[in-house]
Structure formats: C-alpha cells, structure tokens
Coordinates of C-alpha atoms and ligand atoms in Angstrom, one line a residue:
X1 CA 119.3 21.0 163.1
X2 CA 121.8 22.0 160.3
X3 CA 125.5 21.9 160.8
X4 CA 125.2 26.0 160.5
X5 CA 121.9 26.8 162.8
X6 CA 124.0 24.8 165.1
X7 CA 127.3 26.6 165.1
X8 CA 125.6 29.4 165.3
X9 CA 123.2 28.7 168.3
X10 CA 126.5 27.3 170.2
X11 CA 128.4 30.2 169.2
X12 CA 125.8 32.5 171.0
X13 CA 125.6 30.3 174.1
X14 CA 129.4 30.5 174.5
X15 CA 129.4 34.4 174.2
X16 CA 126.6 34.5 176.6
X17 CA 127.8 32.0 179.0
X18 CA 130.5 34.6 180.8
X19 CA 127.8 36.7 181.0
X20 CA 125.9 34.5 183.2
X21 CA 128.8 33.5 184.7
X22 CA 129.6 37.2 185.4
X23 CA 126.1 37.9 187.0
X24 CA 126.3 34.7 189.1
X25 CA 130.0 35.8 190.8
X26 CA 129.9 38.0 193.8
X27 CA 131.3 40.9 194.0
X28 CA 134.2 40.9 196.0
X29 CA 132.8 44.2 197.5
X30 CA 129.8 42.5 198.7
X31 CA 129.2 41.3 202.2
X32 CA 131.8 44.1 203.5
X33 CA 130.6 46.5 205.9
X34 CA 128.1 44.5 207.3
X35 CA 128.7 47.0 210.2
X36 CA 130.0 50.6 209.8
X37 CA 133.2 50.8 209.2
X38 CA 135.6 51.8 212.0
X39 CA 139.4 52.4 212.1
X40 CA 141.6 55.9 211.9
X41 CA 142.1 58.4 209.4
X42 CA 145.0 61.4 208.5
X43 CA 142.7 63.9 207.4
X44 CA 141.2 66.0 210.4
X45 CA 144.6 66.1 212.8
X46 CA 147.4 66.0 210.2
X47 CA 146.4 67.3 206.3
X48 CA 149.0 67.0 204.3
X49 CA 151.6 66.6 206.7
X50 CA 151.7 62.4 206.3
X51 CA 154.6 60.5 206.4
X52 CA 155.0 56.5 206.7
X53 CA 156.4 57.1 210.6
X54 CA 153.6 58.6 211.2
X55 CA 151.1 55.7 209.8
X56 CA 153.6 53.0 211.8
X57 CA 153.4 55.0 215.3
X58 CA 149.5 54.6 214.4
X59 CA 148.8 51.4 213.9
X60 CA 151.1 50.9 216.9
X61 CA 148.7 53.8 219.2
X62 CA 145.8 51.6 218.1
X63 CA 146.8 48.2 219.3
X64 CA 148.4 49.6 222.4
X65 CA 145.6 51.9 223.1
X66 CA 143.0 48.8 223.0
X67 CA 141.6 50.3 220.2
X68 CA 142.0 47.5 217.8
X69 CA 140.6 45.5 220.5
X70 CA 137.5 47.4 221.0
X71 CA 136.9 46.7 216.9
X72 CA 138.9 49.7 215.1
X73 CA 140.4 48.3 212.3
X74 CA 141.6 50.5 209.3
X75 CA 144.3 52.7 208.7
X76 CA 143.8 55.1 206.2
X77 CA 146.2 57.4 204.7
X78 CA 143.8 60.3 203.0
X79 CA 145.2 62.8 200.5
X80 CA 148.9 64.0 200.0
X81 CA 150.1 60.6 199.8
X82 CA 150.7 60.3 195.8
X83 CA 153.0 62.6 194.5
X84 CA 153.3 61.8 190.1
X85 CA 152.4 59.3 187.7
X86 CA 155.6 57.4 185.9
X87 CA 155.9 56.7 182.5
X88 CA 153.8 53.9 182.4
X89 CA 150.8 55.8 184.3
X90 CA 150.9 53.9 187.5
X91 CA 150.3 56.3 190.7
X92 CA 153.9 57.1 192.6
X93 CA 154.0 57.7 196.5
X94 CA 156.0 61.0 197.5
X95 CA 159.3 59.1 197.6
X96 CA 160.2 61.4 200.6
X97 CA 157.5 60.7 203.1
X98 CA 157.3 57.3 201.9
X99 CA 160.9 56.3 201.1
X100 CA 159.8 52.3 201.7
X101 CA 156.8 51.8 199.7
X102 CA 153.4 51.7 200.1
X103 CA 153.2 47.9 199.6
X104 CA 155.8 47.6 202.7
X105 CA 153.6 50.0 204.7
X106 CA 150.8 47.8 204.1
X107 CA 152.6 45.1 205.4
X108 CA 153.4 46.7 208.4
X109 CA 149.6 47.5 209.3
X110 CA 148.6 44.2 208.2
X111 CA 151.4 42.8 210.4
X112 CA 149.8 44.5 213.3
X113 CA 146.5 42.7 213.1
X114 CA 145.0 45.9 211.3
X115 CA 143.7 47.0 208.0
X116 CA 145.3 49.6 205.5
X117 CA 143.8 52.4 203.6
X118 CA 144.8 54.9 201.0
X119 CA 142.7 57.8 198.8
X120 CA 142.3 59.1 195.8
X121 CA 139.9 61.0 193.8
X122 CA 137.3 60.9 190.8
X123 CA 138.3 64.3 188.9
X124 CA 141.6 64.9 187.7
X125 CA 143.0 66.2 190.6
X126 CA 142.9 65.4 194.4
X127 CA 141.4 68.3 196.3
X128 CA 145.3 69.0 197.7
X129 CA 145.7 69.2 193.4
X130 CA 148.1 65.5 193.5
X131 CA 146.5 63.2 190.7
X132 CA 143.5 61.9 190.7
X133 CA 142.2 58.6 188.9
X134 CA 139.9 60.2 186.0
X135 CA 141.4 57.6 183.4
X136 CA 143.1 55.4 185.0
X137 CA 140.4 53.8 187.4
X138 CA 141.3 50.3 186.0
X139 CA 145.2 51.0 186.8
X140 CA 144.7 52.8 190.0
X141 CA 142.7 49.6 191.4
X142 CA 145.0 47.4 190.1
X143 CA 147.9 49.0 191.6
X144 CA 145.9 49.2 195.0
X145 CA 145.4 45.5 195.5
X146 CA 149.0 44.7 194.3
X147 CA 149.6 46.7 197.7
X148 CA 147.1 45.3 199.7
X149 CA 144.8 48.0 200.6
X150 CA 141.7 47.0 201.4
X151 CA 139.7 50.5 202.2
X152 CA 139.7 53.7 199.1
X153 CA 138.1 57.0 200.2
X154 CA 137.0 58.1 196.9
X155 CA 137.1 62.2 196.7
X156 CA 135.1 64.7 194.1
X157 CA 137.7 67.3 193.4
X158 CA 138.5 68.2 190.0
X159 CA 135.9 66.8 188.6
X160 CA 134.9 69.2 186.0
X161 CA 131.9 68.0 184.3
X162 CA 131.5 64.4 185.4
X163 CA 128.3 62.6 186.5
X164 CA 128.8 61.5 190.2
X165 CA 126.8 58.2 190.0
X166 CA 129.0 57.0 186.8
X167 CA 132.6 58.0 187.9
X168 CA 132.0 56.2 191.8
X169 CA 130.1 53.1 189.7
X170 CA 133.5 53.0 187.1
X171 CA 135.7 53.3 190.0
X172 CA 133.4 50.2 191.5
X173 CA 133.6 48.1 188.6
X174 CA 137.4 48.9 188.6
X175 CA 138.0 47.9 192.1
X176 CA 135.4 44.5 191.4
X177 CA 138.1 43.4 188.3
X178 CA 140.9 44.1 190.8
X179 CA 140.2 41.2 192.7
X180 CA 140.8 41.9 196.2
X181 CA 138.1 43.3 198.8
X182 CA 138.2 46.9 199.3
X183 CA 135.8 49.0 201.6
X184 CA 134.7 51.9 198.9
X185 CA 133.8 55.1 201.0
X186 CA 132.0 57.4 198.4
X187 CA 133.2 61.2 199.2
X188 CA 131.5 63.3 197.0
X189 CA 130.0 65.5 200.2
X190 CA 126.2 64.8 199.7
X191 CA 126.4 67.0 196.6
X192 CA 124.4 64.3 194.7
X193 CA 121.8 62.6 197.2
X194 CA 124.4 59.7 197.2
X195 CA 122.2 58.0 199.9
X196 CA 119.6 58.0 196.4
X197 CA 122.0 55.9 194.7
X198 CA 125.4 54.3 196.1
X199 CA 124.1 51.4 197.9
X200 CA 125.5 48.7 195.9
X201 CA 128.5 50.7 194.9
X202 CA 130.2 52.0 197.9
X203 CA 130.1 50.9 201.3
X204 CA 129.8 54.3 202.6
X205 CA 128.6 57.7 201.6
X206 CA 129.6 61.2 203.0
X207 CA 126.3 63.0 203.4
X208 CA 128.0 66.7 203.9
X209 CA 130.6 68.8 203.6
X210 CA 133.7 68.3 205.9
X211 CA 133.4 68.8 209.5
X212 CA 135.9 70.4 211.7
X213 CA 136.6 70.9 215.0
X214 CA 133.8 72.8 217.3
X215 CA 130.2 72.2 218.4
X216 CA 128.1 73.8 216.0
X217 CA 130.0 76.6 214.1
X218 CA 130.2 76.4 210.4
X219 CA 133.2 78.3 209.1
X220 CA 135.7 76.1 207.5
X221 CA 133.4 73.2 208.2
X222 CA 130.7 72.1 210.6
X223 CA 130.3 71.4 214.0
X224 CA 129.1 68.1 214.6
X225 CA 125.9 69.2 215.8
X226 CA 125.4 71.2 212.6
X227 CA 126.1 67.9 210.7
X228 CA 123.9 66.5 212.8
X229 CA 120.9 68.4 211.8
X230 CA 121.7 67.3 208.2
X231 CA 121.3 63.9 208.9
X232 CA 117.6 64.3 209.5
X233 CA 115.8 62.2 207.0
X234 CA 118.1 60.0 205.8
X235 CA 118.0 57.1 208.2
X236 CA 116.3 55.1 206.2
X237 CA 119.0 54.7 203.6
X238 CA 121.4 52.9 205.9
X239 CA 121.8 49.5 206.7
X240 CA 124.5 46.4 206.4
X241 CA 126.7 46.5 203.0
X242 CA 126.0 50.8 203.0
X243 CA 126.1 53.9 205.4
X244 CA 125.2 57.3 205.6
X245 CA 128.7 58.9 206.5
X246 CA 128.6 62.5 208.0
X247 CA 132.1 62.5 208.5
X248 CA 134.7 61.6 210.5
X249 CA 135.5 61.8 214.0
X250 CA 136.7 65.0 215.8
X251 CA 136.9 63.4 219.1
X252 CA 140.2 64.5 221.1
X253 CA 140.6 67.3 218.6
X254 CA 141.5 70.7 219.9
X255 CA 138.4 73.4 219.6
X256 CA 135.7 70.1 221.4
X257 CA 135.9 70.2 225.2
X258 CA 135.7 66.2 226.3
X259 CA 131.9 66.7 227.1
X260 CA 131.4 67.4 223.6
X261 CA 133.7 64.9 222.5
X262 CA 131.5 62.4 224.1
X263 CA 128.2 64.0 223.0
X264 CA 129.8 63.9 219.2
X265 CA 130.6 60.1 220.1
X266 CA 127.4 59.0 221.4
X267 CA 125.6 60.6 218.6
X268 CA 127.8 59.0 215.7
X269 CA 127.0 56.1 217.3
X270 CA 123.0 56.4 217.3
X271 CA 123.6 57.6 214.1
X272 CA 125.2 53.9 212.6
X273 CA 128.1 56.0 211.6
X274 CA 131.5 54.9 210.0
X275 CA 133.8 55.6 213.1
X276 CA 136.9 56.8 211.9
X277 CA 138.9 58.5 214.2
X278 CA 140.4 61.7 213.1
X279 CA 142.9 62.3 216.2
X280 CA 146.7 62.0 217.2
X281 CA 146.8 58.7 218.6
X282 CA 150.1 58.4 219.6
X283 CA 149.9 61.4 222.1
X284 CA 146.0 61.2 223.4
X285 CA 145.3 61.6 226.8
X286 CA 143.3 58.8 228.8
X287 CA 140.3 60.6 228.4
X288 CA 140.2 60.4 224.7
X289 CA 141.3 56.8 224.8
X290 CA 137.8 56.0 227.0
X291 CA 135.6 57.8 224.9
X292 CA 136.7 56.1 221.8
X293 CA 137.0 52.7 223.8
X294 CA 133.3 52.9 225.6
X295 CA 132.7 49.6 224.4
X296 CA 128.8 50.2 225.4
X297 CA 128.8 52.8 223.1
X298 CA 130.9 51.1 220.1
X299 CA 128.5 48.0 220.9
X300 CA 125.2 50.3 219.8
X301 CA 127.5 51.8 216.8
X302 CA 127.5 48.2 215.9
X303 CA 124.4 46.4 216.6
X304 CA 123.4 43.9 213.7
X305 CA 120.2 45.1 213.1
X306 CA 121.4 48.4 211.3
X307 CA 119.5 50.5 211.8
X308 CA 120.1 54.1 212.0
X309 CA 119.3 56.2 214.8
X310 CA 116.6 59.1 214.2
X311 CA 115.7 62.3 216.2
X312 CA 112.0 61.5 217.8
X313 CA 112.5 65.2 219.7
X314 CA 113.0 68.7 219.2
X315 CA 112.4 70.9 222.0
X316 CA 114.3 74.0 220.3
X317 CA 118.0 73.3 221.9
X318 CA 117.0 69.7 223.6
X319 CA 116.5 66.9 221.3
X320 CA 115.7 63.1 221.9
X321 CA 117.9 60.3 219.4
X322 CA 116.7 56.7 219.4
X323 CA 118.4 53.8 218.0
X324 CA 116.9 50.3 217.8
X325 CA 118.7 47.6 218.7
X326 CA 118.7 44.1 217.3
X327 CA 117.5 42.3 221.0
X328 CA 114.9 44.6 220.8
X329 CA 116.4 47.6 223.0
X330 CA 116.6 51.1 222.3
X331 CA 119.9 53.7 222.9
X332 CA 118.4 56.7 223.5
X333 CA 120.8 60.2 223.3
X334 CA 119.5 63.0 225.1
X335 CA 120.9 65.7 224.1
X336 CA 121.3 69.5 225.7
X337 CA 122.8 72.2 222.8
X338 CA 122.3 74.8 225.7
X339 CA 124.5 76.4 227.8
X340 CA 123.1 75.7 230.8
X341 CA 122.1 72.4 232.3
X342 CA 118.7 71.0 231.3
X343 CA 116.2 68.2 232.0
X344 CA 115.3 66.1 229.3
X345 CA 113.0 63.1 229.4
X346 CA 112.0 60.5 226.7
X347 CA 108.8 58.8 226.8
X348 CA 108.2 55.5 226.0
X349 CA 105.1 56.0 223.4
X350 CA 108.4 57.8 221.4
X351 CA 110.9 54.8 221.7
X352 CA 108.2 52.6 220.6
X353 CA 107.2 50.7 223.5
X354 CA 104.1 51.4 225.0
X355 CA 103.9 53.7 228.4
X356 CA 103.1 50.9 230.8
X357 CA 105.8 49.0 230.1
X358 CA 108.6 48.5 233.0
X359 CA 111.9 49.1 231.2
X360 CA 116.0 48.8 233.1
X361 CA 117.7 51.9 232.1
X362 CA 121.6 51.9 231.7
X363 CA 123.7 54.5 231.6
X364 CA 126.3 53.8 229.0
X365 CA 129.1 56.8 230.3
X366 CA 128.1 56.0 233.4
X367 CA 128.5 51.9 233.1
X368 CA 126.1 51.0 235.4
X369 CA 122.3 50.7 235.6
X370 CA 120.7 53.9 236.7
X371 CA 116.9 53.2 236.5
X372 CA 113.9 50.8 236.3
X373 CA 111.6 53.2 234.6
X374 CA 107.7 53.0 233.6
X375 CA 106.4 54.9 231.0
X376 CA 109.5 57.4 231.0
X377 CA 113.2 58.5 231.9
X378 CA 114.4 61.8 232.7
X379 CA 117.7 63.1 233.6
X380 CA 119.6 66.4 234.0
X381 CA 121.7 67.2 231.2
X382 CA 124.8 69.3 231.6
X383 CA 125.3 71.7 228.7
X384 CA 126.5 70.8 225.1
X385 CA 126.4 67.3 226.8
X386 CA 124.8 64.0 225.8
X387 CA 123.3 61.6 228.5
X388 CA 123.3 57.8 226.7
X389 CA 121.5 55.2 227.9
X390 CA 120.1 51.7 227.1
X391 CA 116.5 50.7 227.9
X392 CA 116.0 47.2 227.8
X393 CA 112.3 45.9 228.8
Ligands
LIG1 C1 137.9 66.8 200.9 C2 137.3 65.7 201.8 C3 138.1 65.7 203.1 C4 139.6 65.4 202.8 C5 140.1 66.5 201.9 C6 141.5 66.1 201.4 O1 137.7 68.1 201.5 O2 136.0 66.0 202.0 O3 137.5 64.7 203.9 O4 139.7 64.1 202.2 O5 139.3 66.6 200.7 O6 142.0 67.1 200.6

C-alpha cells in the first residue's frame, strides 16, 4: 500500500471511529422510565404562583405523607420559574421566588431522598410568555444538569412555525450531550400524534390538551373522563422507556368529589399513566393521602409488563377497562359515568381468560378479597364511581 492510500484510509477510519463510538454509547436517556413516571407537579393547584418554600414544604408533604414510600419520586417545578436570560444567554430563576438558587433547591429535594424537576418550552416563549429554549437547547441542558435536574417537561408554546418531531428530537440530543439522566416528558398536547413518533426521544408524551378539575366537562380543560375517551386507541404505543401521558393528576383538587377522585386514580392507573400528582400536599386531608397511597392500585400503575390498559366495554355510560398484568392477572375498572348506581359485570371471554376458568377476585379500595368467580364478576357501582379489582386465576 502506498505511504498516501494509507494516510488516507487511516485518516477516514479515525474520522469514522467516533462515529461508531457514538452509535455504540447509550444514551443517558435510555433505560429511564422503565415504569411510568410518578412524583408531583405545580401546575394544576398553584400556576404561576411558585416559590422555593413552596417546592421545600413539598418534598417534605411527600416523605411524611408516605408518598415517597409508596414510589412518588419527582418534584417538578412547571412554568413561571425562569424569569430572563443574562448576558451570556443562560436561563435566570425569578430572583424573588427563588432567592437561593435553583441548584440549592435541587439539593434540598435530592437531600430528601427525592428527585427534582423543572420546565421549559420548545417555542420562543413559555405558554405563561417567560423564555423558552428555541436556540439555546444546548445551553438550557447544560445549565440543567449543572443543577441537578433530572425530569424536563418540555412545552409547545410559542412555537411559531416549528416541526414538533425535530424541536423535542434537538432538545433530546441536547439533553443526551449534557450528560446527566433526565426524564424528557414531551408536552406538545397530542397536537402531532406524538405516540407516532417520540418513543426513543421522550420518556413520555401528553396525548391531549390540559385537564382540569371536574368529571367530564370540557371548558378550560377536560374532565378526566373526557380525556379518557381520548385515550382509546392508543394503548398500543406504551410500554417501558415511553408512555402515553393524558395528563396529570386532579386527585384532591377542588371541583372532584373523593369518589371521582378515586375513579380518576384507578383509571390512570389501568391506563399505565405517568402519576404526577397535581394537588396541595402539604394541607391534604387523609382521604387524598389514601387514594394516592393505595399501594394496590400504584402496584397495577406499575406492573413490569407495561402494558396499557384498554376499554373491552361500552354500554353507553358503563364501561369495562382491563389491564394485564405481568403474573398473568388482569385489573379490571368498572366504571359507572351515571348518576345513579349501576351494575356492571365483566366476563371472562373479555379479560382474556376463558369462561370456565375459576378466578379470586380482589377488591383493590376495598383491600380484601371479595370473590371466587367463574366465568364472570358483577358488582353494583355507585355513580361517577370506579369499582377496581384484581382477578388472579
Ligand atoms: C400548558 C401545559 C400545562 C402547563 C401550562 C403552563 O398549557 O399543557 O400542563 O404546563 O402550559 O403554562
């Protein structure tokens, strides 16, 4: 070989030898979220009205509450946080609300056994108009692991003419050179069939529009069970490392009586939903606390098969949800939108199992088994209410 073929052949195996190298690294984004993701979130209970007391008092609620303990883990400040950019373009916390830092913040949650959580926004703007990260992705991530957050809830105000798929994949890569692990929650409402294409970039994708407060109205947001209806067909996108997201808890908000509360828990849970709670949780009452603590419940949220939960029923207002489980089990969530009481049944040939089979039935509000069924289960549902159970064979 001459002296030049050679330089020149070695010359292209060193340019392409980061390459490889590149392809062969993990992501640090890969193998999060191998479950939903659960923790807390400002958004539905406070707005804008954030402050670092109020994060502290938080991550205090969740430990003492048991939450943590039951397998909440993040803390995430959402929008209102970021007030400017200095001169040198890195993001600046509203000095009043956060007169410490947002690094020291971190620390704090982190010091409580928890994990912290901050967003921001693909357009120019945040949808509370504060700066977004178009053009300065790269910074924006830097900056973030310096701090030691390890969750981004990604908005899609402001984004003028952008391509969805491209700014969350930029934001992505961003996050990737960074360095540090960070759960990438894709908000960019379903507008672009996200569930068609962010597995692999975020770890979860909102599917809707916000939801607010109520059972099924839709002014200012949905009800849960009008997101719920919007979450028909897209089971099949979830799974470990990516989940459908139709937004965060209302549990223990006013406008849900605690029957619906549970109903909306039970059915985030069949779902495979993130499970962020969107509540005070310094000041909830003991009833709010056990819904968000049914460790049944969180246990189906959870299951390692990941698999999301699908409706197998529609009987006009009373529906039948099953989720399978990874020991071979199904959570079943009957569900009455009435107003009035109802019986609802499921039947095994629905669930999967065939009709002869002998099955223990488990109520999981209840806590106790209920049932050794063949072939069926039926029970009386009061109205806007879920009945939850487990059927094991
Ligand atoms: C959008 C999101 C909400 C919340 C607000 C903040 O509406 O969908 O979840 O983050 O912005 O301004």
């Amino acid at each position: 070989m001459s002296r030049c073929r050679y330089t020149v052949l070695t010359a292209a195996l060193t340019a392409f030898l980061p390459l490889t190298l590149a392809a062969q690294t993990p992501s640090p984004l890969a193998n999060l979220a191998r479950t939903p993701p659960m923790g807390w979130n400002s958004w539905n209970k406070f707005a804008c009205n954030v402050n670092e007391e109020l994060i502290r008092e938080t991550a205090d609620a969740m430990v003492a509450s048991g939450m943590r303990d039951a397998g909440y883990q993040f803390v995430v400040i959402d929008d209102c946080w970021q007030i400017a950019r200095d001169s040198t373009g890195t993001i600046v916390a509203d000095p009043e609300r956060f007169p410490s830092g947002i690094k020291a913040l971190a620390d704090y949650v982190h010091s409580k056994g928890l994990k912290f959580g901050l967003y921001s926004d693909a357009g120019l703007l945040t949808c509370q108009r504060r700066p977004g990260s178009r053009g300065y992705e790269f910074q924006d991530a830097r900056t973030y692991a310096a701090w030691g957050v390890d969750y981004l809830k990604y908005d899609w105000c402001a984004h003028g003419t952008q391509n969805a798929e491209a700014s969350y994949r930029l934001m992505r890569r961003a996050l990737d050179q960074a360095g540090r692990p960070i759960v990438f929650s894709i908000c960019e409402w379903g507008s672009n069939k996200p569930w068609l294409w962010a597995r692999g970039i975020g770890h979860l994708w909102r599917t809707t529009g916000d939801i607010t407060a109520c059972f099924d109205c839709d002014q200012h947001g949905y009800g849960f069970a009008r997101i719920l209806d919007m979450q028909v067909g897209l089971g099949t996108f979830a799974g470990p490392g990516g989940w459908n997201d139709p937004d965060m808890l209302e549990v223990g908000n006013e406008g849900l009586t605690a029957v619906e509360s549970r109903a909306h828990f039970s059915l985030w849970a069949i779902l495979a939903a993130p499970l962020m709670a969107g509540n005070d949780l310094r000041s909830m009452t003991a009833e709010t606390r056990d819904i968000m603590t049914n460790r049944e419940v969180i246990a189906v949220n959870q299951d390692s098969l990941g698999r999301q939960g699908r409706k197998v029923r529609d009987d006009g207002d009373l529906e039948v949800w099953v989720r399978e489980l990874a020991d071979g089990s199904r959570a079943v969530a009957l569900f009455n939108r009435s107003a009035t009481a109802a019986e609802i049944a499921v039947r095994w040939p629905e669930i999967g199992y065939p009709a002869s089979l002998e099955a223990r039935v488990r109520d999981l509000w209840k806590h106790r088994d209920v049932d050794r069924a063949r072939g069926a289960y039926q029970a009386t549902v009061p109205a806007h209410a879920v009945v939850m159970v487990r059927i094991t064979p």
